[in-house]
Short mmCIF file of C-alpha atoms in Angstrom, two decimals:
data_model
loop_
_atom_site.label_atom_id
_atom_site.label_comp_id
_atom_site.label_asym_id
_atom_site.label_seq_id
_atom_site.Cartn_x
_atom_site.Cartn_y
_atom_site.Cartn_z
CA MET A 1 -164.40 -46.66 -88.25
CA ARG A 2 -166.82 -45.61 -85.53
CA ALA A 3 -169.90 -43.74 -86.66
CA ILE A 4 -171.66 -40.97 -84.75
CA PHE A 5 -175.12 -39.89 -85.92
CA TYR A 6 -176.32 -36.47 -84.79
CA LEU A 7 -180.03 -36.52 -85.62
CA ALA A 8 -181.10 -33.08 -84.50
CA LYS A 9 -181.32 -29.51 -85.78
CA PRO A 10 -179.78 -27.42 -82.95
CA ARG A 11 -176.42 -25.89 -83.80
CA THR A 12 -175.67 -24.91 -80.21
CA GLY A 13 -176.30 -26.39 -76.78
CA GLY A 14 -175.61 -29.54 -74.80
CA TRP A 15 -176.32 -32.08 -77.53
CA LEU A 16 -173.66 -30.57 -79.80
CA THR A 17 -171.24 -30.22 -76.90
CA TYR A 18 -171.77 -33.82 -75.82
CA THR A 19 -171.21 -35.09 -79.37
CA ALA A 20 -167.98 -33.12 -79.72
CA HIS A 21 -166.52 -34.16 -76.36
CA LEU A 22 -167.36 -37.81 -77.06
CA ALA A 23 -165.74 -37.60 -80.50
CA TYR A 24 -162.55 -36.14 -79.04
CA GLY A 25 -162.59 -38.65 -76.20
CA LEU A 26 -162.86 -41.59 -78.61
CA ALA A 27 -160.04 -40.16 -80.71
CA GLU A 28 -157.80 -39.81 -77.65
CA PHE A 29 -158.71 -43.26 -76.38
CA ASP A 30 -157.30 -45.19 -79.31
CA GLY A 31 -156.34 -42.67 -81.98
CA ALA A 32 -159.34 -43.47 -84.17
CA LYS A 33 -161.34 -40.29 -84.71
CA PRO A 34 -165.02 -41.17 -85.28
CA THR A 35 -166.94 -39.93 -88.32
CA ILE A 36 -169.99 -37.75 -87.68
CA PHE A 37 -173.04 -38.10 -89.93
CA LYS A 38 -176.46 -36.56 -90.34
CA VAL A 39 -179.26 -38.16 -92.30
CA GLY A 40 -180.49 -36.18 -95.29
CA LYS A 41 -182.37 -36.80 -98.52
CA ARG A 42 -179.30 -37.94 -100.40
CA ASP A 43 -175.63 -38.83 -100.04
CA GLU A 44 -173.17 -35.95 -100.15
CA ASN A 45 -169.53 -36.51 -101.01
CA PHE A 46 -168.18 -33.56 -99.02
CA GLN A 47 -167.84 -32.55 -95.39
CA ARG A 48 -169.75 -29.74 -93.68
CA ASP A 49 -168.70 -27.74 -90.61
CA PHE A 50 -169.96 -29.21 -87.34
CA GLY A 51 -168.20 -26.56 -85.27
CA ARG A 52 -165.80 -27.25 -82.40
CA GLY A 53 -163.08 -28.29 -84.85
CA LEU A 54 -165.19 -31.13 -86.30
CA THR A 55 -166.97 -31.88 -89.57
CA TYR A 56 -169.94 -34.03 -90.58
CA GLN A 57 -171.38 -35.58 -93.72
CA ASN A 58 -174.98 -35.84 -94.88
CA ILE A 59 -175.99 -39.29 -96.08
CA SER A 60 -179.23 -41.06 -97.03
CA ILE A 61 -181.05 -43.27 -94.54
CA GLU A 62 -180.23 -46.32 -96.64
CA HIS A 63 -176.53 -45.50 -96.45
CA ALA A 64 -176.87 -44.81 -92.73
CA ILE A 65 -178.40 -48.26 -92.14
CA ALA A 66 -175.59 -49.88 -94.14
CA ILE A 67 -173.03 -48.10 -91.96
CA GLY A 68 -174.91 -49.08 -88.80
CA ASN A 69 -174.75 -52.73 -89.83
CA THR A 70 -171.03 -52.57 -90.61
CA PHE A 71 -169.42 -50.30 -88.01
CA PRO A 72 -169.94 -49.47 -84.31
CA THR A 73 -172.60 -46.77 -84.39
CA ILE A 74 -174.05 -44.36 -81.84
CA ILE A 75 -176.89 -41.84 -82.11
CA THR A 76 -175.82 -39.00 -79.83
CA ALA A 77 -179.01 -36.91 -80.12
CA THR A 78 -182.47 -37.11 -81.70
CA ASP A 79 -185.16 -34.46 -82.03
CA LYS A 80 -188.66 -34.52 -83.53
CA HIS A 81 -187.40 -33.65 -87.00
CA TYR A 82 -185.28 -36.81 -87.25
CA GLN A 83 -187.46 -39.34 -85.44
CA SER A 84 -188.18 -41.41 -88.53
CA SER A 85 -184.44 -41.80 -89.21
CA ALA A 86 -183.77 -42.75 -85.59
CA ILE A 87 -186.56 -45.32 -85.64
CA ARG A 88 -185.17 -47.03 -88.74
CA LEU A 89 -181.62 -47.07 -87.37
CA ILE A 90 -182.78 -48.49 -84.04
CA GLN A 91 -185.01 -51.10 -85.70
CA GLU A 92 -182.62 -52.17 -88.46
CA THR A 93 -179.18 -51.91 -86.82
CA ASP A 94 -177.52 -52.62 -83.48
CA CYS A 95 -176.77 -48.96 -82.84
CA VAL A 96 -176.48 -47.32 -79.43
CA SER A 97 -178.94 -44.50 -78.63
CA VAL A 98 -178.23 -41.72 -76.13
CA VAL A 99 -181.04 -40.05 -74.15
CA HIS A 100 -180.07 -36.87 -72.32
CA ASP A 101 -183.00 -35.64 -70.22
CA PRO A 102 -186.75 -36.10 -69.55
CA THR A 103 -187.79 -33.62 -72.25
CA GLU A 104 -186.93 -36.29 -74.83
CA LEU A 105 -189.27 -38.90 -73.34
CA LYS A 106 -192.29 -37.48 -75.20
CA LEU A 107 -190.75 -38.38 -78.57
CA ASP A 108 -192.20 -41.42 -80.33
CA TYR A 109 -188.90 -43.22 -80.90
CA ILE A 110 -188.38 -43.56 -77.13
CA ASP A 111 -190.92 -46.42 -77.06
CA LEU A 112 -188.44 -48.58 -79.01
CA LEU A 113 -185.84 -48.15 -76.29
CA THR A 114 -187.92 -49.98 -73.69
CA ASP A 115 -187.06 -53.17 -75.59
CA THR A 116 -184.32 -54.91 -73.61
CA THR A 117 -182.57 -55.90 -76.83
CA LYS A 118 -181.96 -52.25 -77.73
CA ARG A 119 -178.83 -50.56 -76.45
CA THR A 120 -179.48 -47.26 -74.72
CA VAL A 121 -177.28 -44.87 -72.75
CA VAL A 122 -178.51 -42.23 -70.32
CA ILE A 123 -176.10 -39.54 -69.19
CA ARG A 124 -177.76 -38.86 -65.84
CA GLU A 125 -178.48 -41.53 -63.27
CA SER A 126 -181.91 -40.01 -62.58
CA MET A 127 -182.95 -41.04 -66.11
CA LEU A 128 -182.85 -44.72 -65.14
CA GLN A 129 -186.24 -44.29 -63.48
CA TYR A 130 -187.68 -43.74 -66.96
CA LEU A 131 -185.45 -46.16 -68.91
CA PRO A 132 -184.44 -48.85 -66.39
CA ASN A 133 -182.87 -51.07 -69.05
CA ALA A 134 -180.44 -48.35 -70.12
CA THR A 135 -176.75 -48.10 -69.28
CA TYR A 136 -175.75 -45.06 -67.24
CA ILE A 137 -172.54 -43.45 -68.49
CA LYS A 138 -171.60 -39.92 -67.45
CA HIS A 139 -171.30 -37.35 -70.20
CA PRO A 140 -167.70 -36.82 -71.32
CA TYR A 141 -165.66 -33.67 -70.88
CA MET A 142 -162.28 -32.98 -72.48
CA ARG A 143 -160.46 -30.40 -70.38
CA CYS A 144 -159.28 -27.26 -72.13
CA PRO A 145 -155.61 -27.73 -73.10
CA ASP A 146 -154.89 -24.00 -72.63
CA PHE A 147 -155.55 -23.96 -68.88
CA LYS A 148 -152.21 -24.68 -67.28
CA GLU A 149 -152.65 -22.77 -64.05
CA LEU A 150 -155.24 -20.54 -62.44
CA THR A 151 -155.34 -16.92 -63.54
CA SER A 152 -155.41 -13.88 -61.29
CA GLY A 153 -157.57 -10.79 -61.69
CA ARG A 154 -160.92 -12.56 -61.62
CA ASP A 155 -163.96 -10.51 -60.79
CA GLY A 156 -167.74 -10.88 -60.60
CA ALA A 157 -169.96 -13.57 -62.03
CA VAL A 158 -171.05 -14.79 -65.47
CA ALA A 159 -173.98 -16.82 -66.83
CA ILE A 160 -173.22 -18.87 -69.96
CA SER A 161 -176.40 -20.91 -70.47
CA ARG A 162 -179.04 -20.38 -73.12
CA VAL A 163 -181.23 -17.36 -72.44
CA ASP A 164 -184.43 -19.33 -72.02
CA TYR A 165 -187.33 -20.38 -69.80
CA ASP A 166 -185.78 -23.54 -68.33
CA LYS A 167 -182.53 -21.67 -67.65
CA ARG A 168 -184.46 -19.12 -65.57
CA THR A 169 -182.51 -16.22 -66.95
CA HIS A 170 -185.20 -13.96 -65.47
CA LEU A 171 -183.83 -14.77 -62.01
CA VAL A 172 -180.42 -13.54 -63.16
CA ALA A 173 -182.05 -10.41 -64.59
CA GLU A 174 -183.88 -9.81 -61.33
CA ALA A 175 -180.67 -10.22 -59.34
CA ASN A 176 -179.00 -7.71 -61.65
CA GLN A 177 -181.74 -5.22 -60.83
CA LEU A 178 -180.63 -5.65 -57.21
CA GLY A 179 -177.03 -4.91 -58.15
CA ALA A 180 -175.57 -8.40 -58.74
CA GLY A 181 -173.80 -7.30 -61.95
CA ILE A 182 -173.87 -10.77 -63.54
CA THR A 183 -172.65 -10.76 -67.14
CA ILE A 184 -174.94 -12.80 -69.41
CA TYR A 185 -173.83 -14.76 -72.47
CA GLY A 186 -175.78 -17.35 -74.45
CA THR A 187 -178.05 -18.07 -77.37
CA GLU A 188 -181.28 -16.16 -77.07
CA ASN A 189 -184.77 -17.69 -77.24
CA ARG A 190 -186.44 -14.64 -78.74
CA LEU A 191 -189.93 -15.67 -77.66
CA TYR A 192 -188.68 -15.80 -74.09
CA THR A 193 -186.80 -12.53 -74.24
CA HIS A 194 -189.73 -10.75 -75.91
CA HIS A 195 -192.50 -12.01 -73.65
CA LYS A 196 -190.59 -12.34 -70.37
CA LEU A 197 -187.32 -10.44 -70.11
CA ASN A 198 -188.18 -7.39 -72.22
CA THR A 199 -191.51 -7.05 -70.40
CA ASP A 200 -190.51 -7.69 -66.79
CA TYR A 201 -186.85 -6.63 -66.86
CA PRO A 202 -186.48 -4.03 -69.64
CA GLN A 203 -182.88 -3.22 -68.64
CA TRP A 204 -181.66 -6.81 -68.84
CA ARG A 205 -179.67 -6.25 -72.04
CA LYS A 206 -177.38 -3.89 -70.17
CA HIS A 207 -175.64 -7.04 -68.92
CA TYR A 208 -176.10 -9.17 -72.05
CA GLU A 209 -173.06 -9.78 -74.26
CA GLY A 210 -174.71 -12.03 -76.85
CA SER A 211 -173.82 -15.57 -77.92
CA PHE A 212 -170.31 -16.92 -77.72
CA PRO A 213 -168.55 -18.67 -80.63
CA ALA A 214 -169.96 -22.13 -81.34
CA GLY A 215 -166.85 -23.05 -83.25
CA ASP A 216 -164.75 -23.25 -80.07
CA LEU A 217 -165.44 -26.29 -77.88
CA TRP A 218 -164.16 -24.41 -74.84
CA ALA A 219 -165.66 -20.97 -75.54
CA GLY A 220 -167.77 -21.12 -72.37
CA ALA A 221 -164.83 -22.21 -70.26
CA ARG A 222 -162.66 -19.43 -71.64
CA LEU A 223 -165.32 -16.90 -70.65
CA CYS A 224 -165.46 -18.28 -67.11
CA ARG A 225 -161.71 -17.81 -66.82
CA SER A 226 -162.21 -14.09 -66.09
CA TYR A 227 -164.85 -14.48 -63.37
CA ASN A 228 -165.01 -15.67 -59.78
CA SER A 229 -168.29 -17.52 -60.25
CA MET A 230 -170.51 -19.03 -62.93
CA VAL A 231 -174.28 -18.75 -62.42
CA ASP A 232 -176.67 -21.38 -63.80
CA MET A 233 -180.27 -21.19 -62.62
CA SER A 234 -181.43 -24.21 -64.67
CA VAL A 235 -184.46 -26.14 -63.45
CA ILE A 236 -185.66 -29.00 -65.66
CA SER A 237 -188.79 -30.89 -64.65
CA GLY A 238 -187.93 -34.43 -63.58
CA ASP A 239 -184.21 -33.77 -63.89
CA GLY A 240 -181.39 -32.44 -61.75
CA GLY A 241 -178.77 -33.56 -59.30
CA GLY A 242 -175.99 -34.20 -61.77
CA THR A 243 -173.80 -32.04 -63.94
CA GLN A 244 -174.36 -29.96 -67.04
CA TYR A 245 -171.64 -28.80 -69.40
CA THR A 246 -171.76 -25.27 -68.03
CA PHE A 247 -170.84 -26.69 -64.61
CA LEU A 248 -167.85 -28.60 -65.95
CA GLU A 249 -166.68 -25.67 -68.07
CA ALA A 250 -166.76 -23.39 -65.03
CA LEU A 251 -164.86 -25.84 -62.81
CA ASP A 252 -162.29 -26.41 -65.57
CA ALA A 253 -161.78 -22.64 -65.67
CA GLY A 254 -161.46 -22.39 -61.90
CA ALA A 255 -164.75 -20.56 -61.34
CA SER A 256 -167.06 -21.54 -58.49
CA LEU A 257 -170.66 -22.59 -59.14
CA ILE A 258 -173.89 -20.88 -58.11
CA LEU A 259 -176.87 -23.12 -58.92
CA HIS A 260 -180.59 -23.09 -58.29
CA SER A 261 -181.55 -25.00 -55.14
CA GLU A 262 -184.14 -26.98 -57.13
CA TRP A 263 -181.32 -28.52 -59.16
CA ASN A 264 -180.43 -30.33 -55.92
CA PRO A 265 -176.76 -31.07 -56.66
CA VAL A 266 -175.45 -34.40 -55.38
CA GLY A 267 -172.13 -36.17 -55.00
CA ALA A 268 -168.96 -34.28 -55.82
CA LEU A 269 -171.03 -31.50 -57.37
CA LYS A 270 -172.66 -30.75 -54.03
CA HIS A 271 -169.25 -29.96 -52.54
CA ASN A 272 -168.54 -27.29 -55.15
CA ALA A 273 -171.87 -25.54 -55.57
CA THR A 274 -173.59 -22.73 -53.71
CA THR A 275 -177.36 -23.04 -54.11
CA VAL A 276 -179.92 -20.21 -54.12
CA SER A 277 -183.62 -19.89 -54.80
CA THR A 278 -184.27 -16.13 -54.91
CA ALA A 279 -182.78 -13.12 -56.66
CA GLN A 280 -181.69 -11.67 -53.33
CA GLN A 281 -179.86 -14.87 -52.42
CA LEU A 282 -178.23 -14.88 -55.84
CA ARG A 283 -177.00 -11.31 -55.40
CA GLU A 284 -175.52 -12.23 -52.01
CA ALA A 285 -173.84 -15.36 -53.39
CA VAL A 286 -172.23 -13.36 -56.20
CA SER A 287 -170.91 -10.88 -53.63
CA ASN A 288 -169.37 -13.67 -51.54
CA PRO A 289 -167.89 -16.25 -53.93
CA THR A 290 -166.62 -19.52 -52.52
CA ALA A 291 -163.28 -21.08 -53.37
CA LEU A 292 -163.00 -24.39 -55.20
CA ASN A 293 -161.76 -27.43 -53.29
CA GLU A 294 -160.41 -30.87 -54.11
CA TRP A 295 -163.87 -32.03 -55.16
CA ALA A 296 -163.66 -29.91 -58.30
CA ASN A 297 -160.88 -32.06 -59.77
CA LYS A 298 -162.64 -35.19 -58.58
CA LEU A 299 -165.75 -34.20 -60.52
CA LEU A 300 -163.80 -33.31 -63.65
CA ASN A 301 -161.93 -36.61 -63.48
CA GLU A 302 -165.23 -38.51 -63.23
CA HIS A 303 -166.20 -36.98 -66.57
CA ASP A 304 -162.81 -37.34 -68.27
CA ALA A 305 -163.57 -37.79 -71.98
CA LYS A 306 -160.93 -40.46 -72.57
CA GLN A 307 -162.15 -42.48 -69.60
CA ILE A 308 -165.79 -42.15 -70.70
CA ALA A 309 -164.82 -43.22 -74.23
CA ALA A 310 -163.23 -46.35 -72.76
CA GLU A 311 -166.55 -47.10 -71.00
CA TYR A 312 -168.42 -46.85 -74.29
CA VAL A 313 -165.97 -49.11 -76.07
CA GLY A 314 -165.75 -51.65 -73.23
CA THR A 315 -169.44 -51.74 -72.34
CA LEU A 316 -171.20 -51.27 -75.64
CA TRP A 317 -168.82 -51.99 -78.48
#
């Protein structure tokens, strides 16, 4: 058995998506589907729905430590609510810990990962400046099995990120006021929508279609299938350059990428992304979508879930 511990509360977003793609990648690599756990107050003898076709089980920290000392174990995400559990697993087992972006560096458990004896993975190369002893392994992506060939009848642009501050949804809303017509999907940060979007862009909901199903691993990709372009205006302090799941989902669906210039795409991503910094530029980019090129498949292949799973097994386990 391989054990995955998801030590965080979010039910949507990149951490969940990463965990699911890694689980499917490991299963495809050698046929052994990993078991997903969360740490709770007590052991439960039944499975709960993790979404994306997966389940998880709540177990006590004592049971978690026993598993970590018996089976290959990875913590795929940790938030402030589960720090104490992460600290015990890191201190008392030989588990692997994954750190996704700089926002996690303020958490207390990160100090343990500076120890060279601890095994840490970062999913973006830029994170090595903060955790130089970590191993850089790209985040995995399992391509949607339903996409056999490109569809016709695409039109317009879609945004599929969270509706939130760091996703700069207000730039999308501003571009829509200029006539961009970008359809918006994604989980809503109600503080952000109340204080920012509702105040500055009161008509923004005209283009908002709500959240998409968390139970489908490829829900975002399926949405992109109907559009020429996918818009993601993410800017994360201290981060950028590499890929996010929205980027990979769009490329898998055959949609071109429109990103914020401050993301500063590099490598294969740079060859398949139009960058903008203003609402006017965004409107113009939506009106003149670019076609994908051979770099799109190159980028998707670099993140192939089975290949990434092999890196985990070969490098860490």
